[in-house]
Coordinates of C-alpha atoms in Angstrom, one line a residue:
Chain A
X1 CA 115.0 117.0 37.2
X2 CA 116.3 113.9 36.9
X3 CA 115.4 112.1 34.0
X4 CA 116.1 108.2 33.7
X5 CA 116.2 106.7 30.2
X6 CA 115.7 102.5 30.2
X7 CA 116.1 100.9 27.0
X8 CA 115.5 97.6 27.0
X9 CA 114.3 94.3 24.9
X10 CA 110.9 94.7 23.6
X11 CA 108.5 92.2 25.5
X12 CA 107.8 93.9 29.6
X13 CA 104.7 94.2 30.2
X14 CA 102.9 97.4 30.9
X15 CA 102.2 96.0 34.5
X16 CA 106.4 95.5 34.8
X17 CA 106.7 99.1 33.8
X18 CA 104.7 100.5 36.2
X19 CA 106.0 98.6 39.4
X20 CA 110.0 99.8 37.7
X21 CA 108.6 103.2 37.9
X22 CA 106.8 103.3 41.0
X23 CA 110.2 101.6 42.9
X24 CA 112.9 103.2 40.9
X25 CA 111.2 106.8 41.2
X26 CA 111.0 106.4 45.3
X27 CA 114.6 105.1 45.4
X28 CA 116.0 108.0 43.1
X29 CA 114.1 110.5 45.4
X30 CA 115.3 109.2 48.2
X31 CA 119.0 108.4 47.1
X32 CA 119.0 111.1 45.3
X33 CA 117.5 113.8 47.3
X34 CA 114.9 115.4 45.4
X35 CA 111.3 115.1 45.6
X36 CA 109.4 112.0 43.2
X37 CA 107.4 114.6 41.1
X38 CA 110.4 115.9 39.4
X39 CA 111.8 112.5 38.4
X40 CA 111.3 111.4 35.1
X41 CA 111.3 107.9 33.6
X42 CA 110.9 106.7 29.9
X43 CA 111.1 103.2 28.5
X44 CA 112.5 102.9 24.9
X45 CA 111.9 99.5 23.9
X46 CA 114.1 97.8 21.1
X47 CA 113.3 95.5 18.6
X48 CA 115.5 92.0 19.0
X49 CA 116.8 92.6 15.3
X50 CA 117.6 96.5 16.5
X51 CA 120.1 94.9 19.4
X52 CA 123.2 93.2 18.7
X53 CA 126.3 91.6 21.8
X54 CA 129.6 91.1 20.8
X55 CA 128.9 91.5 17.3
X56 CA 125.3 89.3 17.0
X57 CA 122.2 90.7 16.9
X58 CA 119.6 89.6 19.9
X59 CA 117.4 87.9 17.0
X60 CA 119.9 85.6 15.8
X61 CA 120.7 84.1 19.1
Chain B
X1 CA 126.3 120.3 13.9
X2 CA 123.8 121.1 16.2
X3 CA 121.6 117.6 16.5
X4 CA 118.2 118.3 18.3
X5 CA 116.5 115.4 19.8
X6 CA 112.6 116.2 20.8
X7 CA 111.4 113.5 23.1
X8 CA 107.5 113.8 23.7
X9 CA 104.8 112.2 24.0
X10 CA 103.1 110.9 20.8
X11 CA 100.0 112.6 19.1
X12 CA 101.8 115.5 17.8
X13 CA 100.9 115.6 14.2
X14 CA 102.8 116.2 11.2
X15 CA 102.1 119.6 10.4
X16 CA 103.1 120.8 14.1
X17 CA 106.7 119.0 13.6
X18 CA 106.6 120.5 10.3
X19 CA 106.2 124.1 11.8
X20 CA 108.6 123.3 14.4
X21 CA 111.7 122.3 12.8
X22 CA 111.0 125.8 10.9
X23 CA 110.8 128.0 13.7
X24 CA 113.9 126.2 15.6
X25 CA 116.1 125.6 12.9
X26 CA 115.6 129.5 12.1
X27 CA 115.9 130.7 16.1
X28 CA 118.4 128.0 16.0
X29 CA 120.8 129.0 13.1
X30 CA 120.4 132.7 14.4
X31 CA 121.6 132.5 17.7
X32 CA 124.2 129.5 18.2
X33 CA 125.9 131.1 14.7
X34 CA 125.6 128.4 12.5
X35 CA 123.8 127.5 8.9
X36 CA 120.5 125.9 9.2
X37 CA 121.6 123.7 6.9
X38 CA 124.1 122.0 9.8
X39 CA 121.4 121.7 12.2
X40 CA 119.3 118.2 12.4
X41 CA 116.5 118.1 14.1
X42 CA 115.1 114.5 15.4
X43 CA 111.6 113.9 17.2
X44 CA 111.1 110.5 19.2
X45 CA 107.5 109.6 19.8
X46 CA 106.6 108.4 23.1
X47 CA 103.7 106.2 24.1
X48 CA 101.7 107.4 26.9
X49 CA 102.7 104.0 29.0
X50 CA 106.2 104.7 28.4
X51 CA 106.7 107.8 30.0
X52 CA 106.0 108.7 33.6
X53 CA 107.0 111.4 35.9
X54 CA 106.6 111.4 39.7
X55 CA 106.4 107.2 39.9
X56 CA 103.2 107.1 37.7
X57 CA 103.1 106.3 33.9
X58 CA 101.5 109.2 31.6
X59 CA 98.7 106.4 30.9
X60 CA 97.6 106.2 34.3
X61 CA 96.8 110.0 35.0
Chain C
X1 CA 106.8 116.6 29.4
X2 CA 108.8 117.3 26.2
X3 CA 112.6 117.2 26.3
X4 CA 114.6 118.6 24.1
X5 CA 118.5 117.8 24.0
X6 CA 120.7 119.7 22.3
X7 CA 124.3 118.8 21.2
X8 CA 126.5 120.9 19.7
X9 CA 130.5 122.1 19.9
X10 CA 131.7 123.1 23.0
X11 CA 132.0 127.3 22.7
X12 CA 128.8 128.6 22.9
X13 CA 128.4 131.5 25.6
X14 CA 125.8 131.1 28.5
X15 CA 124.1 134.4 26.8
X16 CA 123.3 132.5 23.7
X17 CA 122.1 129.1 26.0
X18 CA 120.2 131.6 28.0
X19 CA 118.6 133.2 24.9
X20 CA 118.0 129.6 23.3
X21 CA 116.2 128.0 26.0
X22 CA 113.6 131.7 25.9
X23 CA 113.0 131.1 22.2
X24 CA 112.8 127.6 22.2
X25 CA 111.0 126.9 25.2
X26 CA 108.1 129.8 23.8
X27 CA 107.6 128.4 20.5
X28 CA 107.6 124.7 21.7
X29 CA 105.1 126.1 24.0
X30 CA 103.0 127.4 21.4
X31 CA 103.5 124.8 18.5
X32 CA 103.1 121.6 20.6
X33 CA 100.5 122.8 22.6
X34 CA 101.9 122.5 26.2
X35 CA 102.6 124.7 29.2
X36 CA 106.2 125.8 29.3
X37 CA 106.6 124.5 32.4
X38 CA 106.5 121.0 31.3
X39 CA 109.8 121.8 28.9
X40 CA 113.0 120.4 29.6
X41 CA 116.2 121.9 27.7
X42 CA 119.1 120.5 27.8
X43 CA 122.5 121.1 26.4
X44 CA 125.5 118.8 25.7
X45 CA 128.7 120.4 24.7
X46 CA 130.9 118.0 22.6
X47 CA 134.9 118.7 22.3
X48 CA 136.1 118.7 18.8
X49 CA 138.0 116.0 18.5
X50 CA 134.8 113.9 20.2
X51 CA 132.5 114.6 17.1
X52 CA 133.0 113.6 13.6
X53 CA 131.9 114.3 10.1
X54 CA 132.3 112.6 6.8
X55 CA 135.2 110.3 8.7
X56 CA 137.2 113.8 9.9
X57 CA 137.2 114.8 13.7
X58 CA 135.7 118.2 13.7
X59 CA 139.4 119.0 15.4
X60 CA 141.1 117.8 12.6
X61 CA 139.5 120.4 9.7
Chain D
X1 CA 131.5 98.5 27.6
X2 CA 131.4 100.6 24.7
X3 CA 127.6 101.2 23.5
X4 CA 127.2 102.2 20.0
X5 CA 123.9 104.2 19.0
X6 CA 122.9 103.9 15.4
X7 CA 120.0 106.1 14.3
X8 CA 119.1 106.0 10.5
X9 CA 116.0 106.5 8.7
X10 CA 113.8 103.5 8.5
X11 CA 114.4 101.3 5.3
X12 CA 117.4 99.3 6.2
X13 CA 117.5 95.5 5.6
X14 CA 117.9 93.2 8.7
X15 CA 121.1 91.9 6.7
X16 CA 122.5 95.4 6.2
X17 CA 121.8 95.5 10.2
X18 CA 123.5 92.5 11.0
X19 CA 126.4 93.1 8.5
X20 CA 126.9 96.6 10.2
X21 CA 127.0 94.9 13.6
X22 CA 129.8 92.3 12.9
X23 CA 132.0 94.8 11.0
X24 CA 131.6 96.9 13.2
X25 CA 132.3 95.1 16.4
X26 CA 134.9 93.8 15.2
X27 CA 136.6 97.2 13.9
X28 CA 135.9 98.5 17.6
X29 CA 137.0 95.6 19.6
X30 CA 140.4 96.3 17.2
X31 CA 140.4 99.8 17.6
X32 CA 139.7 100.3 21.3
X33 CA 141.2 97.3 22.7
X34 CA 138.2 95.6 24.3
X35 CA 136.4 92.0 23.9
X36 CA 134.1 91.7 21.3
X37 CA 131.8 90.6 24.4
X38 CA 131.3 94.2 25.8
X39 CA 130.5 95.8 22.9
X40 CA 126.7 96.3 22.7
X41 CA 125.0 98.2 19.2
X42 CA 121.4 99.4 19.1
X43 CA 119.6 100.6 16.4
X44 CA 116.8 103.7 16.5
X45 CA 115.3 103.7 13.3
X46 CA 113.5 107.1 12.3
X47 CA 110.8 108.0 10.2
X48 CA 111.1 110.2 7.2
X49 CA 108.9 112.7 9.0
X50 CA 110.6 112.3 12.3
X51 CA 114.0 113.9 10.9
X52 CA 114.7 117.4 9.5
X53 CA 117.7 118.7 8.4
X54 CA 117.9 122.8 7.3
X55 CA 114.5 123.0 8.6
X56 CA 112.9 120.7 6.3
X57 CA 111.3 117.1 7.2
X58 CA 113.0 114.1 5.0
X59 CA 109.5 113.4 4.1
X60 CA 109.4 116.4 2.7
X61 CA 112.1 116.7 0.1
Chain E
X1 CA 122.0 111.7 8.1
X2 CA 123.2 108.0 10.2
X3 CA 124.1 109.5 13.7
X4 CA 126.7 107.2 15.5
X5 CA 126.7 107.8 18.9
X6 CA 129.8 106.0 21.2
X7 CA 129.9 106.0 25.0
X8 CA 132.9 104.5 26.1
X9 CA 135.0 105.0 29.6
X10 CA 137.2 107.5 29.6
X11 CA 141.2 106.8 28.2
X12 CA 140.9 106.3 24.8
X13 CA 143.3 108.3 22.6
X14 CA 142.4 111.0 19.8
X15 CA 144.6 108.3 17.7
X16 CA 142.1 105.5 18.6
X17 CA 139.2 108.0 18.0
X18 CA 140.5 109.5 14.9
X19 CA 141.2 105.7 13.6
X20 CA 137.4 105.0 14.8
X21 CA 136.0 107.4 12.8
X22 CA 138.0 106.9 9.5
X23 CA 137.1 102.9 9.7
X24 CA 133.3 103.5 10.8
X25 CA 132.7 105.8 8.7
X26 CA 133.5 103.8 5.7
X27 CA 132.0 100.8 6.3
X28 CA 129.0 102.6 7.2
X29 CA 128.6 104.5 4.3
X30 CA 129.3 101.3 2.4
X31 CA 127.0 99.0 4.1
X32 CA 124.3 101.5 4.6
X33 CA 124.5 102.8 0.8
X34 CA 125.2 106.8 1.6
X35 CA 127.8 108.9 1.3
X36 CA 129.7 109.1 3.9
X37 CA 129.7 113.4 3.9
X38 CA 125.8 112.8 5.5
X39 CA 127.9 109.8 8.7
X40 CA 128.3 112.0 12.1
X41 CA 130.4 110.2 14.7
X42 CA 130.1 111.6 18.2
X43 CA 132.2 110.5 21.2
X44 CA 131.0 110.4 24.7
X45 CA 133.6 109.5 27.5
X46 CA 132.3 108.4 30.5
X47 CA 133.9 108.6 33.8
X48 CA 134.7 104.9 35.7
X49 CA 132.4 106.1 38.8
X50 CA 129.4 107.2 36.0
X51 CA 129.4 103.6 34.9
X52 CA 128.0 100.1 37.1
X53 CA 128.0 97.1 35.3
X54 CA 125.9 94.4 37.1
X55 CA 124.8 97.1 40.0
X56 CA 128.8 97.8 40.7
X57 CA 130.7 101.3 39.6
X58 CA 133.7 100.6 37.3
X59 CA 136.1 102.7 39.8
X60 CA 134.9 99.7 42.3
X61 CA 136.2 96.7 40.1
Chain F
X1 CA 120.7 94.1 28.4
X2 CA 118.7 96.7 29.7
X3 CA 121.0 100.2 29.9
X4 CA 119.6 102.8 32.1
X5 CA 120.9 106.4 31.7
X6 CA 120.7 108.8 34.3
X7 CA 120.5 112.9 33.9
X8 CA 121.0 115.0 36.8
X9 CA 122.2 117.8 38.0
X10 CA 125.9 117.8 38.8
X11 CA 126.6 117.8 42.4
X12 CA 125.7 114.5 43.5
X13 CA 128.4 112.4 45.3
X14 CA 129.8 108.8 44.1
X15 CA 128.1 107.3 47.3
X16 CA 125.0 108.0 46.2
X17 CA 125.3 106.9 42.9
X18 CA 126.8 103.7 44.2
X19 CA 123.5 103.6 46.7
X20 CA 121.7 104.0 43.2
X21 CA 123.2 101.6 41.1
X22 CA 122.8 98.8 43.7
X23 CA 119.4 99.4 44.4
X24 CA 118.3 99.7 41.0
X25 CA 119.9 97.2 39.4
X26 CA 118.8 94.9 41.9
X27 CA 115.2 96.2 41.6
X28 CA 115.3 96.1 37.6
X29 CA 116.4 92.6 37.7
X30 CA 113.7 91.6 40.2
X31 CA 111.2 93.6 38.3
X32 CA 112.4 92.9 34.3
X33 CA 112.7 89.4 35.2
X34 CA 116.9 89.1 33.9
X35 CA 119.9 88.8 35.2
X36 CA 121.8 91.7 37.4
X37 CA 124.6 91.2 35.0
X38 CA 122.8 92.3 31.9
X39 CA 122.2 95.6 33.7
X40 CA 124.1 98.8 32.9
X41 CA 123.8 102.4 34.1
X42 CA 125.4 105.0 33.1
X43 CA 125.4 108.6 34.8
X44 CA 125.3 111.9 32.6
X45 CA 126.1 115.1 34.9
X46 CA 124.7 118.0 33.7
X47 CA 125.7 121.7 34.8
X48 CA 123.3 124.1 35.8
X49 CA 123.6 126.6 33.0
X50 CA 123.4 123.2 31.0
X51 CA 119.5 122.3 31.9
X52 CA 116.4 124.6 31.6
X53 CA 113.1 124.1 32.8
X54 CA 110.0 126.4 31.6
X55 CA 112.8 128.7 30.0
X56 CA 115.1 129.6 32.5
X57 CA 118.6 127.6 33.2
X58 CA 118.9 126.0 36.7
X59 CA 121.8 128.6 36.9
X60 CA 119.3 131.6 37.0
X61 CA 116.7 130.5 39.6

């Protein structure tokens, strides 16, 4: 049942998400102690104009 | 109050969120106590290569 | 795989979670097109004074 | 550390964005006695058909 | 309809909180051109060991 | 800047989510290609009569 959320910067490749996924869901199952198939994982990528640090949007850095 | 996020995966098409936010708002309203009016109902698209579950992205099934 | 998070003011019973996760779990089923098994609920109750409306905490009307 | 979530329908202006961001920072950093620095604000835009409230898609009305 | 969503270690007063909301709120009716009856605010405290910043937990630091 | 959020059942121990939040966030660095520093991750517990799966709360199986 866990379900891990990653938002991050537009711009990962499909090829970076599946490695994340494939490492992160064997970690959390075994960290976590629960079996893979019921671990979760979706990306939300964000636009750089949709992200903002200490009061700057990512786009205007 | 309520606020109802619907993650999924996208593909869904307008008339089925239509239909949904009818039925749940109504089931909804009816057993938490509240107007329907109070009750917000967001849906959040999901591409298949964002979303996997057991270590493998929904794209590579 | 849809996941449906709910927030709403802490008070709710368990009989009317229980109910809600029934009704909303059979006419996502049926709407999106999906097993029920794939359906996550999930609630997150929010104190008064932690949600606001119109610039008022809720605890504060 | 605070992490400010922002979802609006689709239709703001990048500058309405990035005003949002630096009043806002700047109002929290004030507020809840933390660096600017640590203050991170993400935007989800939504689209009209994505959001209901009473039951009814914005798209709709 | 904006939906503010703050997450944000545990320890901040309802004063602070009530503050937030009262400031927010009217900038981002004003800056977002709505009314500022359709601005929900929600709080989420998080607990120091629920929080790692650069792979450490707060309650670490 | 990626933030990870992580929703599980309640019950877990602060060792293990300090076993997490090392390994992932040195894995997501490695794999996202940024810093380790950039990385948050934030824990949501969730009660049992809180999260439903195929209709039925985790509290009733």
């Amino acid at each position: 049942m866990p379900t891990i959320s990653v938002r991050l910067l537009k711009g990962r490749s499909i090829d970076q998400k599946r490695e994340f996924v494939e490492v992160v869901t064997r970690e959390a199952a075994s960290i976590l102690k629960c079996g893979p198939d019921v671990i979760d994982i979706i990306f939300e990528d964000v636009e750089k104009h949709d992200w903002a640090v200490g009061g700057k949007l990512a786009s205007d850095k």
